[in-house]
Amino acid sequence: MAEVKPKRNSMMLFVAEVVNCQTVQEVSKELGIGSGRLFKFLKGRAILMDDTLPYQTYIDSGYFRGIMKKYRDKRGEAYMYHQTLVTGKRAVFIQKRLAKAEFLA
């Protein structure tokens, strides 16, 4: 379960309440395949776009959520990026699709 808490010092506040979601990397570890293979599989099935964002249909269906995260580089400059999270509902579906495509043993 991933939880994002806003920092109080931030000029812009991005609040995301994430319950029962995992990153694609966490899902791939649980399934025993690499995250690169899982991203390739999801992109090949038109579930994720090339930039790893899910298509709106899958967000509306409750399969994915997106959050904005911030990091600082070595010089202290702040950058924002989008992270795709998989809901529990979608993780089960992904596992079934991988098994059907014989990605999983």
mmCIF file of N, CA and C in Angstrom:
data_model
loop_
_atom_site.group_PDB
_atom_site.id
_atom_site.type_symbol
_atom_site.label_atom_id
_atom_site.label_comp_id
_atom_site.label_asym_id
_atom_site.label_seq_id
_atom_site.Cartn_x
_atom_site.Cartn_y
_atom_site.Cartn_z
ATOM 1 N N MET A 1 0.851 -1.172 0.000
ATOM 2 C CA MET A 1 0.000 0.000 0.000
ATOM 3 C C MET A 1 0.893 1.231 0.000
ATOM 4 N N ALA A 2 0.644 2.120 -0.905
ATOM 5 C CA ALA A 2 1.442 3.338 -1.019
ATOM 6 C C ALA A 2 0.623 4.517 -0.517
ATOM 7 N N GLU A 3 1.280 5.381 0.218
ATOM 8 C CA GLU A 3 0.597 6.570 0.713
ATOM 9 C C GLU A 3 1.489 7.763 0.458
ATOM 10 N N VAL A 4 0.930 8.805 -0.089
ATOM 11 C CA VAL A 4 1.688 10.006 -0.398
ATOM 12 C C VAL A 4 1.237 11.100 0.552
ATOM 13 N N LYS A 5 2.193 11.693 1.244
ATOM 14 C CA LYS A 5 1.881 12.792 2.154
ATOM 15 C C LYS A 5 2.562 14.054 1.651
ATOM 16 N N PRO A 6 1.865 15.170 1.618
ATOM 17 C CA PRO A 6 2.462 16.411 1.127
ATOM 18 C C PRO A 6 3.469 16.967 2.120
ATOM 19 N N LYS A 7 4.485 17.650 1.585
ATOM 20 C CA LYS A 7 5.452 18.328 2.438
ATOM 21 C C LYS A 7 4.945 19.728 2.725
ATOM 22 N N ARG A 8 5.158 20.184 3.932
ATOM 23 C CA ARG A 8 4.636 21.497 4.319
ATOM 24 C C ARG A 8 5.406 22.648 3.686
ATOM 25 N N ASN A 9 6.662 22.441 3.321
ATOM 26 C CA ASN A 9 7.488 23.527 2.779
ATOM 27 C C ASN A 9 7.214 23.782 1.297
ATOM 28 N N SER A 10 6.424 22.939 0.647
ATOM 29 C CA SER A 10 6.217 23.038 -0.794
ATOM 30 C C SER A 10 5.462 24.311 -1.155
ATOM 31 N N MET A 11 5.910 24.956 -2.245
ATOM 32 C CA MET A 11 5.190 26.113 -2.755
ATOM 33 C C MET A 11 3.855 25.646 -3.328
ATOM 34 N N MET A 12 3.901 24.578 -4.102
ATOM 35 C CA MET A 12 2.673 24.007 -4.650
ATOM 36 C C MET A 12 2.402 22.727 -3.887
ATOM 37 N N LEU A 13 1.176 22.481 -3.574
ATOM 38 C CA LEU A 13 0.810 21.318 -2.787
ATOM 39 C C LEU A 13 0.055 20.338 -3.671
ATOM 40 N N PHE A 14 0.595 19.151 -3.826
ATOM 41 C CA PHE A 14 -0.069 18.099 -4.583
ATOM 42 C C PHE A 14 -0.489 17.048 -3.583
ATOM 43 N N VAL A 15 -1.777 16.929 -3.395
ATOM 44 C CA VAL A 15 -2.292 15.995 -2.407
ATOM 45 C C VAL A 15 -2.914 14.816 -3.146
ATOM 46 N N ALA A 16 -2.492 13.645 -2.767
ATOM 47 C CA ALA A 16 -3.076 12.446 -3.353
ATOM 48 C C ALA A 16 -3.295 11.442 -2.244
ATOM 49 N N GLU A 17 -4.488 10.990 -2.137
ATOM 50 C CA GLU A 17 -4.778 9.963 -1.153
ATOM 51 C C GLU A 17 -4.870 8.654 -1.912
ATOM 52 N N VAL A 18 -3.914 7.801 -1.682
ATOM 53 C CA VAL A 18 -3.814 6.568 -2.434
ATOM 54 C C VAL A 18 -4.030 5.404 -1.476
ATOM 55 N N VAL A 19 -5.104 4.682 -1.686
ATOM 56 C CA VAL A 19 -5.432 3.558 -0.827
ATOM 57 C C VAL A 19 -5.482 2.299 -1.683
ATOM 58 N N ASN A 20 -4.808 1.259 -1.217
ATOM 59 C CA ASN A 20 -4.798 -0.029 -1.905
ATOM 60 C C ASN A 20 -4.279 0.062 -3.337
ATOM 61 N N CYS A 21 -3.248 0.829 -3.541
ATOM 62 C CA CYS A 21 -2.616 0.941 -4.851
ATOM 63 C C CYS A 21 -1.149 0.549 -4.736
ATOM 64 N N GLN A 22 -0.596 0.099 -5.851
ATOM 65 C CA GLN A 22 0.814 -0.255 -5.920
ATOM 66 C C GLN A 22 1.406 0.348 -7.184
ATOM 67 N N THR A 23 2.715 0.534 -7.163
ATOM 68 C CA THR A 23 3.385 0.963 -8.384
ATOM 69 C C THR A 23 3.464 -0.233 -9.333
ATOM 70 N N VAL A 24 3.702 0.044 -10.594
ATOM 71 C CA VAL A 24 3.857 -1.023 -11.584
ATOM 72 C C VAL A 24 5.062 -1.892 -11.198
ATOM 73 N N GLN A 25 6.097 -1.275 -10.661
ATOM 74 C CA GLN A 25 7.271 -2.023 -10.238
ATOM 75 C C GLN A 25 6.932 -2.999 -9.108
ATOM 76 N N GLU A 26 6.120 -2.569 -8.161
ATOM 77 C CA GLU A 26 5.715 -3.454 -7.059
ATOM 78 C C GLU A 26 4.886 -4.626 -7.569
ATOM 79 N N VAL A 27 3.979 -4.358 -8.500
ATOM 80 C CA VAL A 27 3.157 -5.424 -9.084
ATOM 81 C C VAL A 27 4.041 -6.416 -9.821
ATOM 82 N N SER A 28 5.014 -5.907 -10.567
ATOM 83 C CA SER A 28 5.892 -6.807 -11.326
ATOM 84 C C SER A 28 6.702 -7.709 -10.390
ATOM 85 N N LYS A 29 7.150 -7.185 -9.267
ATOM 86 C CA LYS A 29 7.885 -8.008 -8.296
ATOM 87 C C LYS A 29 7.004 -9.110 -7.736
ATOM 88 N N GLU A 30 5.760 -8.763 -7.414
ATOM 89 C CA GLU A 30 4.840 -9.763 -6.882
ATOM 90 C C GLU A 30 4.544 -10.861 -7.893
ATOM 91 N N LEU A 31 4.522 -10.494 -9.170
ATOM 92 C CA LEU A 31 4.243 -11.466 -10.222
ATOM 93 C C LEU A 31 5.486 -12.222 -10.665
ATOM 94 N N GLY A 32 6.651 -11.774 -10.215
ATOM 95 C CA GLY A 32 7.897 -12.469 -10.539
ATOM 96 C C GLY A 32 8.438 -12.199 -11.926
ATOM 97 N N ILE A 33 8.072 -11.052 -12.507
ATOM 98 C CA ILE A 33 8.641 -10.657 -13.799
ATOM 99 C C ILE A 33 9.238 -9.264 -13.636
ATOM 100 N N GLY A 34 10.097 -8.892 -14.533
ATOM 101 C CA GLY A 34 10.717 -7.582 -14.460
ATOM 102 C C GLY A 34 9.735 -6.476 -14.814
ATOM 103 N N SER A 35 9.981 -5.297 -14.271
ATOM 104 C CA SER A 35 9.076 -4.183 -14.550
ATOM 105 C C SER A 35 9.127 -3.790 -16.020
ATOM 106 N N GLY A 36 10.288 -3.928 -16.651
ATOM 107 C CA GLY A 36 10.389 -3.621 -18.077
ATOM 108 C C GLY A 36 9.495 -4.519 -18.917
ATOM 109 N N ARG A 37 9.467 -5.808 -18.574
ATOM 110 C CA ARG A 37 8.603 -6.748 -19.301
ATOM 111 C C ARG A 37 7.130 -6.426 -19.069
ATOM 112 N N LEU A 38 6.788 -6.042 -17.836
ATOM 113 C CA LEU A 38 5.400 -5.717 -17.544
ATOM 114 C C LEU A 38 4.971 -4.444 -18.276
ATOM 115 N N PHE A 39 5.831 -3.420 -18.285
ATOM 116 C CA PHE A 39 5.515 -2.197 -19.030
ATOM 117 C C PHE A 39 5.330 -2.519 -20.517
ATOM 118 N N LYS A 40 6.222 -3.332 -21.071
ATOM 119 C CA LYS A 40 6.126 -3.701 -22.479
ATOM 120 C C LYS A 40 4.817 -4.442 -22.755
ATOM 121 N N PHE A 41 4.445 -5.351 -21.874
ATOM 122 C CA PHE A 41 3.197 -6.097 -22.015
ATOM 123 C C PHE A 41 1.997 -5.152 -21.999
ATOM 124 N N LEU A 42 1.951 -4.234 -21.037
ATOM 125 C CA LEU A 42 0.818 -3.313 -20.911
ATOM 126 C C LEU A 42 0.745 -2.332 -22.080
ATOM 127 N N LYS A 43 1.901 -1.901 -22.572
ATOM 128 C CA LYS A 43 1.912 -1.013 -23.738
ATOM 129 C C LYS A 43 1.463 -1.766 -24.988
ATOM 130 N N GLY A 44 1.895 -3.013 -25.115
ATOM 131 C CA GLY A 44 1.528 -3.830 -26.270
ATOM 132 C C GLY A 44 0.046 -4.147 -26.333
ATOM 133 N N ARG A 45 -0.635 -4.108 -25.193
ATOM 134 C CA ARG A 45 -2.072 -4.372 -25.129
ATOM 135 C C ARG A 45 -2.882 -3.079 -25.108
ATOM 136 N N ALA A 46 -2.240 -1.952 -25.388
ATOM 137 C CA ALA A 46 -2.888 -0.621 -25.417
ATOM 138 C C ALA A 46 -3.573 -0.304 -24.098
ATOM 139 N N ILE A 47 -2.910 -0.672 -23.000
ATOM 140 C CA ILE A 47 -3.389 -0.337 -21.666
ATOM 141 C C ILE A 47 -2.647 0.900 -21.167
ATOM 142 N N LEU A 48 -1.334 0.929 -21.437
ATOM 143 C CA LEU A 48 -0.507 2.096 -21.125
ATOM 144 C C LEU A 48 -0.016 2.724 -22.410
ATOM 145 N N MET A 49 0.131 4.041 -22.400
ATOM 146 C CA MET A 49 0.701 4.762 -23.543
ATOM 147 C C MET A 49 2.225 4.627 -23.511
ATOM 148 N N ASP A 50 2.886 5.090 -24.538
ATOM 149 C CA ASP A 50 4.344 4.989 -24.614
ATOM 150 C C ASP A 50 5.046 5.695 -23.462
ATOM 151 N N ASP A 51 4.411 6.749 -22.912
ATOM 152 C CA ASP A 51 5.024 7.468 -21.794
ATOM 153 C C ASP A 51 4.624 6.870 -20.443
ATOM 154 N N THR A 52 4.079 5.657 -20.450
ATOM 155 C CA THR A 52 3.650 4.861 -19.296
ATOM 156 C C THR A 52 2.416 5.396 -18.576
ATOM 157 N N LEU A 53 1.753 6.372 -19.134
ATOM 158 C CA LEU A 53 0.484 6.826 -18.571
ATOM 159 C C LEU A 53 -0.631 5.905 -19.060
ATOM 160 N N PRO A 54 -1.585 5.568 -18.212
ATOM 161 C CA PRO A 54 -2.688 4.720 -18.667
ATOM 162 C C PRO A 54 -3.651 5.511 -19.545
ATOM 163 N N TYR A 55 -4.315 4.813 -20.446
ATOM 164 C CA TYR A 55 -5.355 5.452 -21.237
ATOM 165 C C TYR A 55 -6.505 5.832 -20.311
ATOM 166 N N GLN A 56 -7.202 6.911 -20.641
ATOM 167 C CA GLN A 56 -8.251 7.456 -19.786
ATOM 168 C C GLN A 56 -9.325 6.425 -19.465
ATOM 169 N N THR A 57 -9.623 5.550 -20.393
ATOM 170 C CA THR A 57 -10.624 4.506 -20.174
ATOM 171 C C THR A 57 -10.304 3.684 -18.933
ATOM 172 N N TYR A 58 -9.024 3.353 -18.758
ATOM 173 C CA TYR A 58 -8.618 2.519 -17.633
ATOM 174 C C TYR A 58 -8.584 3.303 -16.322
ATOM 175 N N ILE A 59 -8.356 4.599 -16.403
ATOM 176 C CA ILE A 59 -8.440 5.439 -15.205
ATOM 177 C C ILE A 59 -9.902 5.552 -14.776
ATOM 178 N N ASP A 60 -10.790 5.814 -15.749
ATOM 179 C CA ASP A 60 -12.215 5.924 -15.464
ATOM 180 C C ASP A 60 -12.800 4.622 -14.915
ATOM 181 N N SER A 61 -12.234 3.493 -15.326
ATOM 182 C CA SER A 61 -12.709 2.184 -14.867
ATOM 183 C C SER A 61 -12.208 1.845 -13.467
ATOM 184 N N GLY A 62 -11.311 2.659 -12.936
ATOM 185 C CA GLY A 62 -10.798 2.418 -11.600
ATOM 186 C C GLY A 62 -9.636 1.448 -11.551
ATOM 187 N N TYR A 63 -9.015 1.179 -12.697
ATOM 188 C CA TYR A 63 -7.891 0.252 -12.740
ATOM 189 C C TYR A 63 -6.569 0.914 -12.381
ATOM 190 N N PHE A 64 -6.440 2.177 -12.726
ATOM 191 C CA PHE A 64 -5.189 2.903 -12.481
ATOM 192 C C PHE A 64 -5.489 4.240 -11.827
ATOM 193 N N ARG A 65 -4.503 4.755 -11.132
ATOM 194 C CA ARG A 65 -4.531 6.115 -10.601
ATOM 195 C C ARG A 65 -3.202 6.757 -10.938
ATOM 196 N N GLY A 66 -3.220 8.054 -11.055
ATOM 197 C CA GLY A 66 -1.984 8.779 -11.302
ATOM 198 C C GLY A 66 -1.745 9.788 -10.202
ATOM 199 N N ILE A 67 -0.512 9.925 -9.812
ATOM 200 C CA ILE A 67 -0.154 10.931 -8.816
ATOM 201 C C ILE A 67 1.035 11.728 -9.337
ATOM 202 N N MET A 68 1.150 12.953 -8.858
ATOM 203 C CA MET A 68 2.303 13.784 -9.178
ATOM 204 C C MET A 68 3.275 13.695 -8.017
ATOM 205 N N LYS A 69 4.532 13.492 -8.346
ATOM 206 C CA LYS A 69 5.568 13.418 -7.320
ATOM 207 C C LYS A 69 6.653 14.432 -7.653
ATOM 208 N N LYS A 70 7.393 14.818 -6.637
ATOM 209 C CA LYS A 70 8.444 15.812 -6.817
ATOM 210 C C LYS A 70 9.768 15.222 -6.355
ATOM 211 N N TYR A 71 10.822 15.532 -7.091
ATOM 212 C CA TYR A 71 12.159 15.167 -6.638
ATOM 213 C C TYR A 71 13.097 16.329 -6.900
ATOM 214 N N ARG A 72 14.205 16.324 -6.204
ATOM 215 C CA ARG A 72 15.226 17.361 -6.386
ATOM 216 C C ARG A 72 16.499 16.717 -6.922
ATOM 217 N N ASP A 73 17.117 17.391 -7.895
ATOM 218 C CA ASP A 73 18.373 16.877 -8.429
ATOM 219 C C ASP A 73 19.534 17.289 -7.519
ATOM 220 N N LYS A 74 20.733 16.964 -7.931
ATOM 221 C CA LYS A 74 21.921 17.237 -7.107
ATOM 222 C C LYS A 74 22.127 18.720 -6.842
ATOM 223 N N ARG A 75 21.626 19.563 -7.753
ATOM 224 C CA ARG A 75 21.759 21.021 -7.577
ATOM 225 C C ARG A 75 20.631 21.613 -6.750
ATOM 226 N N GLY A 76 19.679 20.778 -6.360
ATOM 227 C CA GLY A 76 18.566 21.261 -5.555
ATOM 228 C C GLY A 76 17.376 21.754 -6.344
ATOM 229 N N GLU A 77 17.414 21.599 -7.681
ATOM 230 C CA GLU A 77 16.285 22.028 -8.508
ATOM 231 C C GLU A 77 15.172 20.993 -8.422
ATOM 232 N N ALA A 78 13.950 21.481 -8.289
ATOM 233 C CA ALA A 78 12.790 20.601 -8.129
ATOM 234 C C ALA A 78 12.178 20.268 -9.492
ATOM 235 N N TYR A 79 11.768 19.023 -9.643
ATOM 236 C CA TYR A 79 11.113 18.539 -10.852
ATOM 237 C C TYR A 79 9.888 17.739 -10.447
ATOM 238 N N MET A 80 8.855 17.823 -11.264
ATOM 239 C CA MET A 80 7.635 17.057 -11.039
ATOM 240 C C MET A 80 7.577 15.934 -12.067
ATOM 241 N N TYR A 81 7.030 14.805 -11.640
ATOM 242 C CA TYR A 81 6.805 13.715 -12.576
ATOM 243 C C TYR A 81 5.534 12.973 -12.195
ATOM 244 N N HIS A 82 4.984 12.271 -13.153
ATOM 245 C CA HIS A 82 3.757 11.517 -12.959
ATOM 246 C C HIS A 82 4.121 10.069 -12.658
ATOM 247 N N GLN A 83 3.450 9.483 -11.688
ATOM 248 C CA GLN A 83 3.649 8.077 -11.392
ATOM 249 C C GLN A 83 2.314 7.354 -11.540
ATOM 250 N N THR A 84 2.339 6.250 -12.261
ATOM 251 C CA THR A 84 1.150 5.446 -12.477
ATOM 252 C C THR A 84 1.056 4.402 -11.376
ATOM 253 N N LEU A 85 -0.112 4.326 -10.753
ATOM 254 C CA LEU A 85 -0.358 3.333 -9.715
ATOM 255 C C LEU A 85 -1.436 2.373 -10.184
ATOM 256 N N VAL A 86 -1.299 1.119 -9.766
ATOM 257 C CA VAL A 86 -2.235 0.065 -10.136
ATOM 258 C C VAL A 86 -3.133 -0.198 -8.934
ATOM 259 N N THR A 87 -4.440 -0.211 -9.159
ATOM 260 C CA THR A 87 -5.357 -0.533 -8.074
ATOM 261 C C THR A 87 -5.405 -2.050 -7.889
ATOM 262 N N GLY A 88 -5.905 -2.501 -6.761
ATOM 263 C CA GLY A 88 -6.012 -3.933 -6.497
ATOM 264 C C GLY A 88 -6.858 -4.641 -7.533
ATOM 265 N N LYS A 89 -7.902 -3.987 -7.971
ATOM 266 C CA LYS A 89 -8.797 -4.521 -9.004
ATOM 267 C C LYS A 89 -8.010 -4.825 -10.283
ATOM 268 N N ARG A 90 -7.124 -3.924 -10.650
ATOM 269 C CA ARG A 90 -6.358 -4.089 -11.879
ATOM 270 C C ARG A 90 -5.235 -5.107 -11.727
ATOM 271 N N ALA A 91 -4.650 -5.207 -10.557
ATOM 272 C CA ALA A 91 -3.547 -6.146 -10.347
ATOM 273 C C ALA A 91 -4.008 -7.577 -10.615
ATOM 274 N N VAL A 92 -5.201 -7.921 -10.176
ATOM 275 C CA VAL A 92 -5.753 -9.256 -10.418
ATOM 276 C C VAL A 92 -5.971 -9.453 -11.919
ATOM 277 N N PHE A 93 -6.509 -8.437 -12.591
ATOM 278 C CA PHE A 93 -6.748 -8.517 -14.028
ATOM 279 C C PHE A 93 -5.434 -8.692 -14.795
ATOM 280 N N ILE A 94 -4.401 -7.948 -14.403
ATOM 281 C CA ILE A 94 -3.092 -8.049 -15.062
ATOM 282 C C ILE A 94 -2.544 -9.460 -14.908
ATOM 283 N N GLN A 95 -2.661 -10.014 -13.709
ATOM 284 C CA GLN A 95 -2.159 -11.367 -13.469
ATOM 285 C C GLN A 95 -2.872 -12.373 -14.376
ATOM 286 N N LYS A 96 -4.173 -12.249 -14.519
ATOM 287 C CA LYS A 96 -4.930 -13.161 -15.384
ATOM 288 C C LYS A 96 -4.519 -13.001 -16.843
ATOM 289 N N ARG A 97 -4.339 -11.748 -17.284
ATOM 290 C CA ARG A 97 -3.933 -11.501 -18.685
ATOM 291 C C ARG A 97 -2.535 -12.041 -18.962
ATOM 292 N N LEU A 98 -1.619 -11.882 -17.996
ATOM 293 C CA LEU A 98 -0.265 -12.411 -18.166
ATOM 294 C C LEU A 98 -0.279 -13.936 -18.246
ATOM 295 N N ALA A 99 -1.066 -14.570 -17.401
ATOM 296 C CA ALA A 99 -1.160 -16.036 -17.408
ATOM 297 C C ALA A 99 -1.739 -16.521 -18.736
ATOM 298 N N LYS A 100 -2.766 -15.831 -19.227
ATOM 299 C CA LYS A 100 -3.390 -16.205 -20.494
ATOM 300 C C LYS A 100 -2.399 -16.052 -21.653
ATOM 301 N N ALA A 101 -1.568 -15.029 -21.598
ATOM 302 C CA ALA A 101 -0.575 -14.802 -22.646
ATOM 303 C C ALA A 101 0.682 -15.631 -22.414
ATOM 304 N N GLU A 102 0.675 -16.465 -21.375
ATOM 305 C CA GLU A 102 1.779 -17.352 -21.012
ATOM 306 C C GLU A 102 3.051 -16.607 -20.640
ATOM 307 N N PHE A 103 2.891 -15.426 -20.037
ATOM 308 C CA PHE A 103 4.017 -14.694 -19.486
ATOM 309 C C PHE A 103 4.381 -15.264 -18.113
ATOM 310 N N LEU A 104 3.375 -15.839 -17.446
ATOM 311 C CA LEU A 104 3.580 -16.419 -16.123
ATOM 312 C C LEU A 104 3.496 -17.927 -16.221
ATOM 313 N N ALA A 105 4.250 -18.593 -15.351
ATOM 314 C CA ALA A 105 4.232 -20.064 -15.340
ATOM 315 C C ALA A 105 2.972 -20.588 -14.691
#
